[in-house]
Coordinates of C-alpha atoms in Angstrom, one line a residue:
Chain A
M742 CA 0.0 0.0 0.0
K743 CA 1.5 3.3 -1.0
S744 CA 1.9 6.1 1.5
R745 CA 0.6 9.6 0.8
D746 CA 4.2 10.8 0.2
S747 CA 4.8 8.0 -2.3
R748 CA 1.7 8.9 -4.3
V749 CA 2.8 12.6 -4.4
L750 CA 6.3 11.5 -5.5
E751 CA 4.8 9.3 -8.2
R752 CA 2.8 12.2 -9.7
H753 CA 5.9 14.4 -9.8
F754 CA 8.1 11.6 -11.3
Q755 CA 5.5 11.2 -14.1
I756 CA 5.5 14.9 -14.9
W757 CA 9.3 15.1 -14.9
R758 CA 9.5 12.0 -17.2
E759 CA 7.1 13.5 -19.6
K760 CA 9.1 16.7 -19.7
G761 CA 12.4 14.8 -20.2
L762 CA 13.8 16.0 -16.9
L763 CA 14.2 12.6 -15.4
T764 CA 16.3 9.7 -16.7
P765 CA 15.6 6.1 -15.7
E766 CA 18.8 6.0 -13.8
A767 CA 18.1 9.1 -11.9
E768 CA 14.5 8.0 -11.1
G769 CA 15.9 4.7 -9.7
A770 CA 18.4 6.6 -7.5
F771 CA 15.7 8.9 -6.2
R772 CA 13.4 5.9 -5.4
T773 CA 16.2 4.1 -3.6
A774 CA 17.1 7.2 -1.6
S775 CA 13.5 7.8 -0.7
E776 CA 12.9 4.2 0.6
E777 CA 14.1 5.1 4.1
A778 CA 11.8 8.1 4.3
A779 CA 8.9 6.0 3.2
V780 CA 9.2 3.6 6.2
P781 CA 6.5 4.6 8.7
K782 CA 8.0 6.0 11.8
R783 CA 5.0 5.3 14.0
A784 CA 4.7 2.0 15.7
P785 CA 1.9 -0.2 14.5
V786 CA -1.5 0.3 16.1
A787 CA -1.4 -3.2 17.6
L788 CA 1.9 -2.5 19.2
V789 CA 0.7 0.7 20.7
A790 CA -2.5 -0.9 21.9
L791 CA -0.6 -3.8 23.6
G792 CA 1.8 -1.3 25.1
V793 CA -1.0 0.8 26.6
L794 CA -2.6 -2.4 27.9
G795 CA 0.7 -3.6 29.4
G796 CA 1.3 -0.2 31.0
G797 CA -2.2 -0.1 32.4
L798 CA -1.9 -3.5 33.9
L799 CA 1.4 -2.6 35.4
L800 CA -0.1 0.6 37.0
T801 CA -3.1 -1.3 38.3
G802 CA -1.0 -4.1 39.7
L803 CA 1.2 -1.7 41.6
I804 CA -1.8 0.1 43.1
L805 CA -3.3 -3.3 44.1
I806 CA -0.1 -4.4 45.7
I807 CA -0.1 -1.3 47.9
A808 CA -3.8 -1.7 48.6
E809 CA -3.5 -5.4 49.5
N810 CA -0.6 -4.7 51.9
W811 CA -1.8 -1.4 53.2
Q812 CA -1.5 -2.1 56.9
A813 CA 1.8 -4.0 56.5
I814 CA 3.6 -1.2 54.7
P815 CA 4.4 1.9 56.9
R816 CA 3.4 5.3 55.6
G817 CA 6.9 6.4 54.9
V818 CA 7.7 3.3 52.9
R819 CA 4.6 3.7 50.8
L820 CA 5.6 7.3 49.9
A821 CA 9.2 6.4 49.4
G822 CA 8.1 3.5 47.2
W823 CA 6.0 5.8 45.1
A824 CA 8.9 8.2 44.7
L825 CA 11.3 5.4 43.6
I826 CA 8.9 4.0 41.1
Q827 CA 8.1 7.5 39.7
A828 CA 11.9 8.1 39.3
G829 CA 12.2 4.8 37.6
F830 CA 9.5 5.5 35.1
L831 CA 11.0 8.9 34.3
A832 CA 14.4 7.4 33.9
A833 CA 13.2 4.7 31.6
A834 CA 11.2 7.2 29.5
A835 CA 14.4 9.3 29.2
Y836 CA 16.9 6.5 28.6
L837 CA 14.7 4.6 26.0
G838 CA 14.9 7.7 23.8
P839 CA 13.1 8.3 20.5
D840 CA 16.4 7.9 18.6
S841 CA 16.1 4.2 18.7
R842 CA 13.2 3.3 16.4
N843 CA 12.7 -0.1 18.0
R844 CA 12.4 1.3 21.5
S845 CA 10.8 4.6 21.0
F846 CA 7.3 3.3 21.7
L847 CA 8.6 1.8 25.0
S848 CA 9.8 5.3 25.9
E849 CA 6.3 6.6 25.2
I850 CA 4.8 3.9 27.3
F851 CA 7.0 4.7 30.3
A852 CA 6.3 8.4 29.9
F853 CA 2.6 7.5 29.9
L854 CA 3.2 5.4 33.1
S855 CA 4.9 8.3 34.8
C856 CA 2.0 10.5 34.1
G857 CA -0.5 7.9 35.4
W858 CA 1.6 7.1 38.5
M859 CA 1.5 10.8 39.4
L860 CA -2.2 10.4 39.9
G861 CA -1.5 7.3 42.0
G862 CA 0.7 9.4 44.2
I863 CA -2.0 12.0 44.7
A864 CA -4.5 9.3 45.6
L865 CA -1.9 7.7 47.9
V866 CA -1.4 10.9 49.9
S867 CA -5.1 11.6 50.0
Q868 CA -5.8 8.1 51.4
I869 CA -2.9 8.1 53.9
Y870 CA -4.0 11.4 55.4
Q871 CA -7.8 10.9 54.8
L872 CA -8.0 14.2 52.9
N873 CA -11.5 15.1 51.9
S874 CA -11.8 17.6 49.1
R875 CA -13.5 18.1 45.8
P876 CA -12.3 15.1 43.7
V877 CA -11.7 17.5 40.8
N878 CA -9.1 19.4 42.9
G879 CA -7.0 16.2 42.6
I880 CA -7.3 16.3 38.8
W881 CA -6.1 19.9 38.7
L882 CA -3.2 19.1 41.0
W883 CA -2.4 16.2 38.7
L884 CA -2.4 18.6 35.7
A885 CA -0.1 21.0 37.6
L886 CA 2.4 18.2 38.3
V887 CA 2.3 16.7 34.8
L888 CA 2.4 19.9 32.8
P889 CA 6.1 20.7 33.3
A890 CA 6.8 17.4 31.6
A891 CA 5.6 18.9 28.4
W892 CA 8.7 21.0 28.3
L893 CA 11.1 18.7 30.1
L894 CA 10.2 15.2 28.7
P895 CA 9.8 15.3 24.9
R896 CA 7.4 12.4 24.4
R897 CA 4.0 12.4 22.7
A898 CA 2.6 10.5 25.7
V899 CA 2.8 13.7 27.8
P900 CA 0.5 16.0 25.7
T901 CA -1.8 13.0 25.3
S902 CA -1.9 12.6 29.0
V903 CA -2.5 16.4 29.4
F904 CA -5.4 16.2 27.0
F905 CA -6.9 13.4 28.9
I906 CA -6.4 15.2 32.2
L907 CA -8.0 18.4 30.9
L908 CA -11.0 16.6 29.5
T909 CA -11.5 14.7 32.8
G910 CA -11.2 18.0 34.7
F911 CA -13.7 19.8 32.6
V912 CA -16.2 16.9 32.8
M913 CA -15.8 16.7 36.5
E914 CA -16.2 20.4 37.0
A915 CA -19.4 20.3 34.9
A916 CA -20.7 17.4 37.0
D917 CA -19.8 18.9 40.4
T918 CA -22.8 20.6 41.9
S919 CA -20.6 22.9 43.9
S920 CA -18.7 24.1 40.9
L921 CA -19.2 27.5 39.2
L922 CA -19.0 25.5 35.9
H923 CA -21.7 23.0 36.9
A924 CA -23.9 21.9 34.0
E925 CA -27.5 21.6 34.9
S926 CA -27.9 19.0 32.3
A927 CA -25.7 17.0 30.0
E928 CA -28.6 15.8 27.8
N929 CA -27.5 18.1 25.0
P930 CA -24.7 18.2 22.5
W931 CA -22.9 21.4 23.6
L932 CA -20.6 19.8 26.2
W933 CA -20.1 16.6 24.2
L934 CA -18.8 18.7 21.3
G935 CA -17.2 21.7 23.0
L936 CA -15.1 20.1 25.8
P937 CA -12.9 17.9 23.5
M938 CA -12.3 20.9 21.2
L939 CA -11.3 23.1 24.2
A940 CA -9.0 20.4 25.6
G941 CA -7.4 19.9 22.1
A942 CA -7.0 23.6 21.6
L943 CA -5.2 24.1 24.9
V944 CA -2.9 21.1 24.3
S945 CA -2.0 22.5 20.9
F946 CA -0.1 25.3 22.7
L947 CA 2.3 22.9 24.3
P948 CA 5.8 22.9 22.9
R949 CA 5.4 19.4 21.4
P950 CA 1.7 18.8 20.9
A951 CA 0.7 15.3 19.8
L952 CA -0.7 16.1 16.3
F953 CA -2.8 12.9 16.2
L954 CA -5.0 14.4 18.9
R955 CA -6.4 16.8 16.3
G956 CA -7.6 13.8 14.3
V957 CA -9.1 12.3 17.5
V958 CA -10.9 15.5 18.3
G959 CA -12.1 15.8 14.7
A960 CA -13.4 12.2 14.5
W961 CA -15.2 12.6 17.9
F962 CA -16.7 16.0 16.8
F963 CA -17.9 14.6 13.4
G964 CA -19.3 11.5 15.0
M965 CA -21.1 13.2 17.9
A966 CA -22.4 16.0 15.6
T967 CA -23.7 13.4 13.2
A968 CA -25.3 11.3 16.0
S969 CA -26.8 14.4 17.6
L970 CA -28.3 15.6 14.3
L971 CA -29.7 12.2 13.5
F972 CA -31.2 11.9 17.0
F973 CA -32.6 15.4 16.8
G974 CA -34.0 14.7 13.4
V975 CA -35.9 11.7 14.6
T976 CA -37.0 12.8 18.1
H977 CA -37.3 16.5 17.3
H978 CA -35.9 17.6 20.6
F979 CA -33.2 17.3 23.2
I980 CA -34.5 16.7 26.6
R981 CA -32.8 19.5 28.4
M982 CA -30.7 22.2 26.7
Q983 CA -29.9 24.2 29.9
L984 CA -26.1 24.3 30.5
G985 CA -25.9 26.4 33.6
G986 CA -22.3 27.5 34.4
A987 CA -20.8 25.0 32.0
W988 CA -21.7 27.3 29.1
V989 CA -18.3 28.9 29.6
L990 CA -16.6 25.7 28.8
A991 CA -18.9 24.9 25.8
I992 CA -18.5 28.4 24.3
A993 CA -14.8 28.3 24.8
G994 CA -14.6 25.0 23.0
F995 CA -16.7 26.2 20.0
L996 CA -14.7 29.5 19.8
A997 CA -11.5 27.4 19.7
G998 CA -12.9 25.4 16.8
L999 CA -14.0 28.5 14.9
L1000 CA -11.0 30.8 15.6
I1001 CA -8.1 28.4 15.6
P1002 CA -9.2 25.4 13.6
Q1003 CA -5.6 24.7 12.5
R1004 CA -4.8 24.0 16.2
T1005 CA -8.0 22.2 17.1
L1006 CA -9.2 20.1 14.2
P1007 CA -7.6 17.7 11.8
P1008 CA -5.1 19.0 9.2
A1009 CA -7.1 17.3 6.5
W1010 CA -9.9 19.7 7.1
D1011 CA -9.0 23.1 5.6
A1012 CA -9.9 26.2 7.7
L1013 CA -13.1 26.9 5.9
T1014 CA -14.3 23.3 6.1
S1015 CA -13.5 23.2 9.8
R1016 CA -15.4 26.4 10.5
I1017 CA -18.5 25.2 8.6
V1018 CA -18.4 21.8 10.2
V1019 CA -18.2 23.4 13.7
A1020 CA -20.8 26.1 13.1
V1021 CA -23.5 24.5 10.9
P1022 CA -24.5 21.5 13.1
V1023 CA -25.6 23.8 16.0
I1024 CA -28.0 25.9 13.9
P1025 CA -31.0 23.5 14.2
W1026 CA -30.5 23.3 18.0
L1027 CA -30.3 27.1 18.2
L1028 CA -33.5 27.5 16.2
V1029 CA -35.4 25.1 18.4
G1030 CA -34.1 26.4 21.7
S1031 CA -35.0 24.5 24.9
N1032 CA -38.4 23.3 23.8
Y1033 CA -39.8 21.9 20.6
S1034 CA -43.3 22.8 19.5
P1035 CA -44.9 21.1 16.4
E1036 CA -47.0 24.3 15.9
D1037 CA -44.0 26.5 15.6
P1038 CA -42.9 26.8 12.0
I1039 CA -39.3 27.7 13.1
D1040 CA -39.1 24.4 14.9
L1041 CA -40.3 22.5 11.9
V1042 CA -37.7 24.3 9.8
A1043 CA -35.1 23.3 12.4
V1044 CA -36.0 19.6 12.1
G1045 CA -35.8 19.7 8.3
L1046 CA -32.5 21.6 8.6
A1047 CA -31.1 18.9 10.8
W1048 CA -31.6 16.4 8.1
A1049 CA -30.0 18.6 5.4
V1050 CA -27.1 19.7 7.7
Q1051 CA -26.2 16.1 8.5
F1052 CA -25.8 15.3 4.8
A1053 CA -24.0 18.6 4.1
V1054 CA -21.5 18.1 6.8
A1055 CA -20.8 14.5 5.6
I1056 CA -20.2 15.7 2.1
L1057 CA -17.9 18.5 3.3
I1058 CA -15.8 15.9 5.2
I1059 CA -15.7 13.6 2.1
R1060 CA -14.5 16.5 0.0
A1061 CA -11.9 17.6 2.6
G1062 CA -10.7 14.0 2.9
A1063 CA -10.5 13.6 -0.9
R1064 CA -8.5 16.8 -1.3
A1065 CA -6.1 15.9 1.4
E1066 CA -5.8 12.3 0.2
A1067 CA -6.9 11.1 3.7
P1068 CA -9.0 8.0 3.1
V1069 CA -10.2 7.8 6.7
W1070 CA -12.3 11.0 6.4
V1071 CA -13.7 9.8 3.1
N1072 CA -14.7 6.6 4.7
L1073 CA -16.2 8.3 7.7
G1074 CA -18.1 10.7 5.5
Y1075 CA -19.7 8.0 3.5
L1076 CA -20.5 6.1 6.7
A1077 CA -22.3 9.2 7.9
I1078 CA -24.2 9.5 4.6
L1079 CA -25.2 5.8 4.9
A1080 CA -26.4 6.3 8.5
G1081 CA -28.3 9.4 7.5
I1082 CA -30.2 7.7 4.6
L1083 CA -31.0 4.6 6.8
T1084 CA -32.2 6.8 9.6
R1085 CA -34.5 8.8 7.3
Y1086 CA -35.7 5.6 5.7
F1087 CA -36.7 4.0 8.9
D1088 CA -38.0 7.3 10.3
F1089 CA -40.4 7.7 7.4
F1090 CA -41.3 4.1 6.6
G1091 CA -40.7 2.4 9.9
E1092 CA -44.3 2.2 10.8
Y1093 CA -45.2 0.5 7.5
L1094 CA -42.6 -2.2 7.6
R1095 CA -44.9 -5.1 8.4
G1096 CA -45.1 -8.3 6.6
G1097 CA -42.8 -10.2 4.3
V1098 CA -43.1 -7.9 1.3
A1099 CA -42.1 -4.9 3.3
L1100 CA -39.0 -6.7 4.6
V1101 CA -38.1 -7.8 1.1
V1102 CA -38.4 -4.3 -0.3
T1103 CA -36.4 -3.0 2.6
G1104 CA -33.7 -5.6 2.1
I1105 CA -33.4 -4.7 -1.6
V1106 CA -33.3 -1.0 -0.8
L1107 CA -30.6 -1.6 1.8
L1108 CA -28.4 -3.7 -0.6
G1109 CA -28.9 -1.2 -3.4
L1110 CA -27.9 1.6 -1.0
L1111 CA -24.8 -0.2 0.2
F1112 CA -23.8 -0.9 -3.4
A1113 CA -24.2 2.7 -4.4
V1114 CA -22.4 4.2 -1.4
E1115 CA -19.5 1.7 -1.7
K1116 CA -19.2 2.5 -5.4
A1117 CA -19.2 6.2 -4.7
R1118 CA -16.6 5.7 -1.9
R1119 CA -14.2 3.8 -4.1
G1120 CA -14.6 6.3 -6.9
T1121 CA -13.8 9.1 -4.5
L1122 CA -10.7 7.4 -3.2
S1123 CA -9.4 6.5 -6.6
R1124 CA -10.1 9.8 -8.2
G1125 CA -9.0 12.0 -5.3
I1126 CA -9.4 15.7 -6.1
A1127 CA -11.2 15.1 -9.4
S1128 CA -14.0 13.3 -7.6
A1129 CA -14.3 16.0 -4.9
Chain F
M175 CA 18.7 13.9 30.9
K176 CA 19.2 16.9 33.2
K177 CA 15.7 18.2 32.3
V178 CA 14.2 14.8 33.2
I179 CA 16.1 14.8 36.5
A180 CA 14.7 18.3 37.2
L181 CA 11.2 17.1 36.3
G182 CA 11.5 14.1 38.7
I183 CA 12.8 16.3 41.5
F184 CA 9.9 18.7 41.0
Q185 CA 7.2 16.1 41.0
I186 CA 8.6 14.1 43.9
V187 CA 9.4 17.1 46.1
V188 CA 5.9 18.6 45.5
L189 CA 4.1 15.4 46.3
L190 CA 6.3 14.4 49.3
G191 CA 6.2 18.0 50.5
W192 CA 2.4 17.9 50.5
A193 CA 2.5 14.6 52.4
G194 CA 5.1 16.1 54.8
Q195 CA 2.8 19.0 55.5
N196 CA -0.1 16.7 56.4
E197 CA 2.3 14.5 58.4
W198 CA 3.3 17.6 60.4
I199 CA -0.3 18.4 61.1
R200 CA -1.0 14.9 62.2
Q201 CA 2.0 15.0 64.6
T202 CA 1.5 18.4 66.0
A203 CA -2.2 19.5 65.7
P204 CA -4.4 19.0 68.8
T205 CA -7.1 16.5 68.3
F206 CA -10.6 15.8 69.7
R207 CA -13.4 13.3 69.0
I208 CA -16.8 13.8 67.5
P209 CA -19.6 11.3 67.4
L210 CA -20.6 9.6 64.1
R211 CA -23.4 7.7 62.4
P212 CA -21.3 6.1 59.7
R213 CA -22.1 3.9 56.7
D214 CA -19.7 1.4 55.2
P215 CA -20.1 1.0 51.4
F216 CA -17.7 -0.4 48.9
D217 CA -16.8 1.4 45.7
L218 CA -15.3 -0.4 42.8
V219 CA -13.1 2.6 41.9
R220 CA -12.3 4.1 45.4
G221 CA -12.3 0.9 47.3
R222 CA -13.6 0.5 50.8
Y223 CA -14.4 3.6 52.9
F224 CA -16.6 4.9 55.7
I225 CA -19.2 7.5 54.9
L226 CA -18.6 9.4 58.2
N227 CA -21.9 11.2 58.6
P228 CA -21.1 13.1 61.8
E229 CA -24.0 13.0 64.2
E230 CA -24.3 16.7 64.4
Q231 CA -24.6 17.3 60.7
E232 CA -28.2 18.2 61.4
I233 CA -28.9 20.1 64.7
T234 CA -32.3 21.1 66.0
T235 CA -32.0 23.5 68.9
T236 CA -34.8 21.7 70.7
G237 CA -32.9 18.5 71.1
S238 CA -30.1 17.5 73.3
S239 CA -27.5 19.6 71.4
L240 CA -25.3 22.1 73.2
L241 CA -26.3 24.7 70.6
D242 CA -29.4 26.5 71.7
D243 CA -31.7 29.2 70.3
K244 CA -29.8 32.0 71.9
G245 CA -26.6 30.9 70.4
V246 CA -28.0 30.7 66.9
A247 CA -29.8 34.0 67.3
R248 CA -26.5 35.6 68.5
F249 CA -24.8 34.2 65.4
L250 CA -27.5 35.5 63.0
D251 CA -27.2 39.0 64.6
L252 CA -23.4 38.9 64.2
A253 CA -23.7 37.7 60.6
D254 CA -26.1 40.4 59.6
P255 CA -26.1 43.2 62.2
K256 CA -28.2 45.6 60.1
G257 CA -31.1 43.2 59.3
Q258 CA -33.1 40.8 61.4
P259 CA -32.3 37.6 59.6
S260 CA -33.9 34.3 60.4
S261 CA -31.7 32.3 58.1
Y262 CA -28.2 32.0 56.9
S263 CA -26.3 30.0 54.3
G264 CA -22.6 30.0 53.8
S265 CA -19.2 29.5 55.4
A266 CA -18.8 30.2 59.1
L267 CA -16.9 29.1 62.2
V268 CA -18.3 26.2 64.2
G269 CA -17.3 25.9 67.9
F270 CA -16.8 22.7 69.7
C271 CA -17.1 22.2 73.5
P272 CA -16.3 19.1 75.6
A273 CA -19.1 16.8 76.5
G274 CA -17.4 14.0 78.3
P275 CA -14.8 12.3 76.2
I276 CA -16.2 13.8 73.0
F277 CA -16.8 17.3 71.7
R278 CA -20.0 18.6 70.4
V279 CA -21.1 21.7 68.5
C280 CA -21.9 24.4 71.0
A281 CA -21.6 27.7 69.1
L282 CA -21.4 29.4 65.8
R283 CA -19.5 32.5 64.7
P284 CA -19.2 34.4 61.4
L285 CA -15.8 34.2 59.7
G286 CA -13.5 37.0 60.7
S287 CA -15.5 38.0 63.8
A288 CA -13.6 39.0 67.0
L289 CA -13.2 36.4 69.7
S290 CA -14.3 37.2 73.2
P291 CA -11.7 36.6 76.0
Q292 CA -14.4 34.8 78.0
D293 CA -15.2 32.5 75.1
P294 CA -15.8 29.0 76.6
V295 CA -15.5 27.3 73.2
K296 CA -12.2 25.4 73.0
Y297 CA -12.0 24.8 69.3
W298 CA -13.3 26.9 66.4
C299 CA -13.2 25.3 63.0
R300 CA -14.5 26.2 59.6
G301 CA -17.8 24.8 58.2
V302 CA -20.5 25.5 55.7
L303 CA -23.8 26.2 57.4
S304 CA -27.4 26.3 56.5
V305 CA -29.5 27.9 59.3
Y306 CA -33.2 28.4 59.1
R307 CA -36.1 28.8 61.5
E308 CA -38.3 25.9 62.1
N309 CA -41.4 26.6 64.1
E310 CA -40.2 28.2 67.3
H311 CA -36.6 26.9 67.1
Y312 CA -33.7 26.7 64.6
R313 CA -32.5 24.0 62.3
V314 CA -28.7 24.0 61.6
S315 CA -27.1 21.9 58.9
T316 CA -23.3 21.8 59.3
D317 CA -21.0 20.6 56.5
L318 CA -17.6 20.1 58.2
R319 CA -16.1 18.5 55.0
L320 CA -15.9 15.2 56.9
D321 CA -17.2 12.9 54.1
K322 CA -15.3 9.7 53.8
F323 CA -12.7 7.7 55.7
F324 CA -10.6 5.3 53.7
L325 CA -10.4 1.7 55.0
P326 CA -8.0 -1.0 53.8
N327 CA -9.9 -3.9 52.2
Q328 CA -8.5 -6.4 54.8
I329 CA -9.5 -4.5 57.9
Q330 CA -11.9 -6.2 60.3
L331 CA -14.0 -3.5 61.9
P332 CA -14.7 -4.0 65.7
G333 CA -18.4 -3.4 65.2
R334 CA -21.1 -2.9 62.6
E335 CA -21.4 0.6 61.1
N336 CA -24.9 1.1 62.4
A337 CA -23.9 0.3 66.0
A338 CA -23.7 3.1 68.5
G339 CA -20.3 4.2 69.7
W340 CA -18.5 5.3 66.5
E341 CA -16.4 8.4 66.8
L342 CA -13.9 10.3 64.7
E343 CA -10.7 11.8 66.1
V344 CA -10.0 14.9 64.1
S345 CA -7.0 17.1 63.8
Y346 CA -7.7 20.8 64.6
R347 CA -6.3 23.7 62.7
P348 CA -7.7 27.1 63.9
G349 CA -10.3 28.5 61.5
Q350 CA -9.8 25.7 59.0
F351 CA -11.8 22.6 58.1
L352 CA -11.2 19.6 60.4
L353 CA -9.0 16.8 59.2
P354 CA -10.0 13.1 59.9
R355 CA -7.3 11.4 61.8
R356 CA -8.5 8.2 63.4
L357 CA -11.7 6.1 63.9
W358 CA -12.8 5.2 67.4
F359 CA -15.4 2.6 68.5
K360 CA -16.6 2.5 72.0
D361 CA -13.6 4.5 73.3
Q362 CA -11.1 2.3 71.6
P363 CA -9.1 3.5 68.5
V364 CA -9.5 1.4 65.4
P365 CA -6.1 0.4 64.0
V366 CA -6.2 1.2 60.3
E367 CA -2.5 1.6 59.7

């Protein structure tokens, strides 16, 4: 399977050959020299997944050892043990540097472990001294202790951990009834969409942000926006739209997506696409407000708009993915279109699907739909920009 | 490598320093016991812990509490000298007086108010209060931030949590929230560590 760089190189080689600028010998030399760059630097997904699993089990096991022998281990020994293990994780993360391709992912795992073990230390002190405080205070302390690592320990695991800590902190603040940022209700899309964007935007300002997080935030946003629009289009309401104090977090997240999309959202989405994808899905909810009324024409427009917006956003994502030669966005976009068509089909005709004939018709429609969508998807992937 | 060493020193010093501060409080702060009505649940994430539920979380001035109507009225006057309030909600100082081997809530005072030289109250700690009038008397809810007490999984408690006689020894820091220190059951400390 050719990488994106290889496809770009192929196009340029073709142009240079046609113009007589490239001899076969030179082309061969260029290809040989580029082979090293073509080797993917990232560890395979399975290796990373197993590494995270192994690291998680190691952390959990260490915590359980302390818990199971709580009374047998003196206070000072527990704390000293935590410090020694933390020093060990940091040393391993530093020693197994990114220079060695075979061990770089191990370095990332140990950096991840050191970040996680920091939370273990906070929990340890809290439990030894029976400290009662808002749980989210522990998360912010965790952030304060991990944040310096973003400058001092150059590993992608650190900004990834910071992203996770920020997201956890925001969610817990929204859930805490004593917090100024408490959300009266989470039964609406604002927080689900805004908080990851806010966390992603903040992490992007770190010296070595993990760029893959932008793809994660983008995928989450697209998925949640699609699901919310489909749900809204079927049920015609969200149960409670009141955000309370959490509106600050939600608005900050949306502003980050609109004002600095190049920091928040995937690089495959150009700035205009990013802004449209962030802004357009919320229009139906804004029109409806907190209550849906079938007699209100604006609310009816909002429901119809939700159907249209869901398709429009999916097409935008497909177009952006095709332009950037990023198959994942093309695939996700077509998946969203398929989900939208199926939802509309069952929404309109669901009541009439009784009996064998109706099921046969539905099956034929479904198969035809799958064939058409798959054909379009393959066409988009093969044609690239021309298809978009 | 120097940067990582600096990072390690920062993280370890901060955490152990925090632990050291609490250890200093544990070793030096005066302590006293308050009565409890605990519950003993198990949480898959947090593990085993007592919900402390101090007995005087809810006080009615008609009952056997040391806090009476006059004391509450005096507090409300101090909290709002210009008005005639019959209720209050917010942070305040909660006073504890000895009642045998334990201490009970006996007075309330607004934050920052002057202390009388003849004040019989031995310990003043911070709490979050909700005071309102109920019939002819007052009802006072005190949140002393004494929520949970962590228990190791293997510990055998000397009595059921709904039995009478549970007390909590707390570390006292003037004007600040109480810190849980040790569980007691029927005048005997419960060895947790």
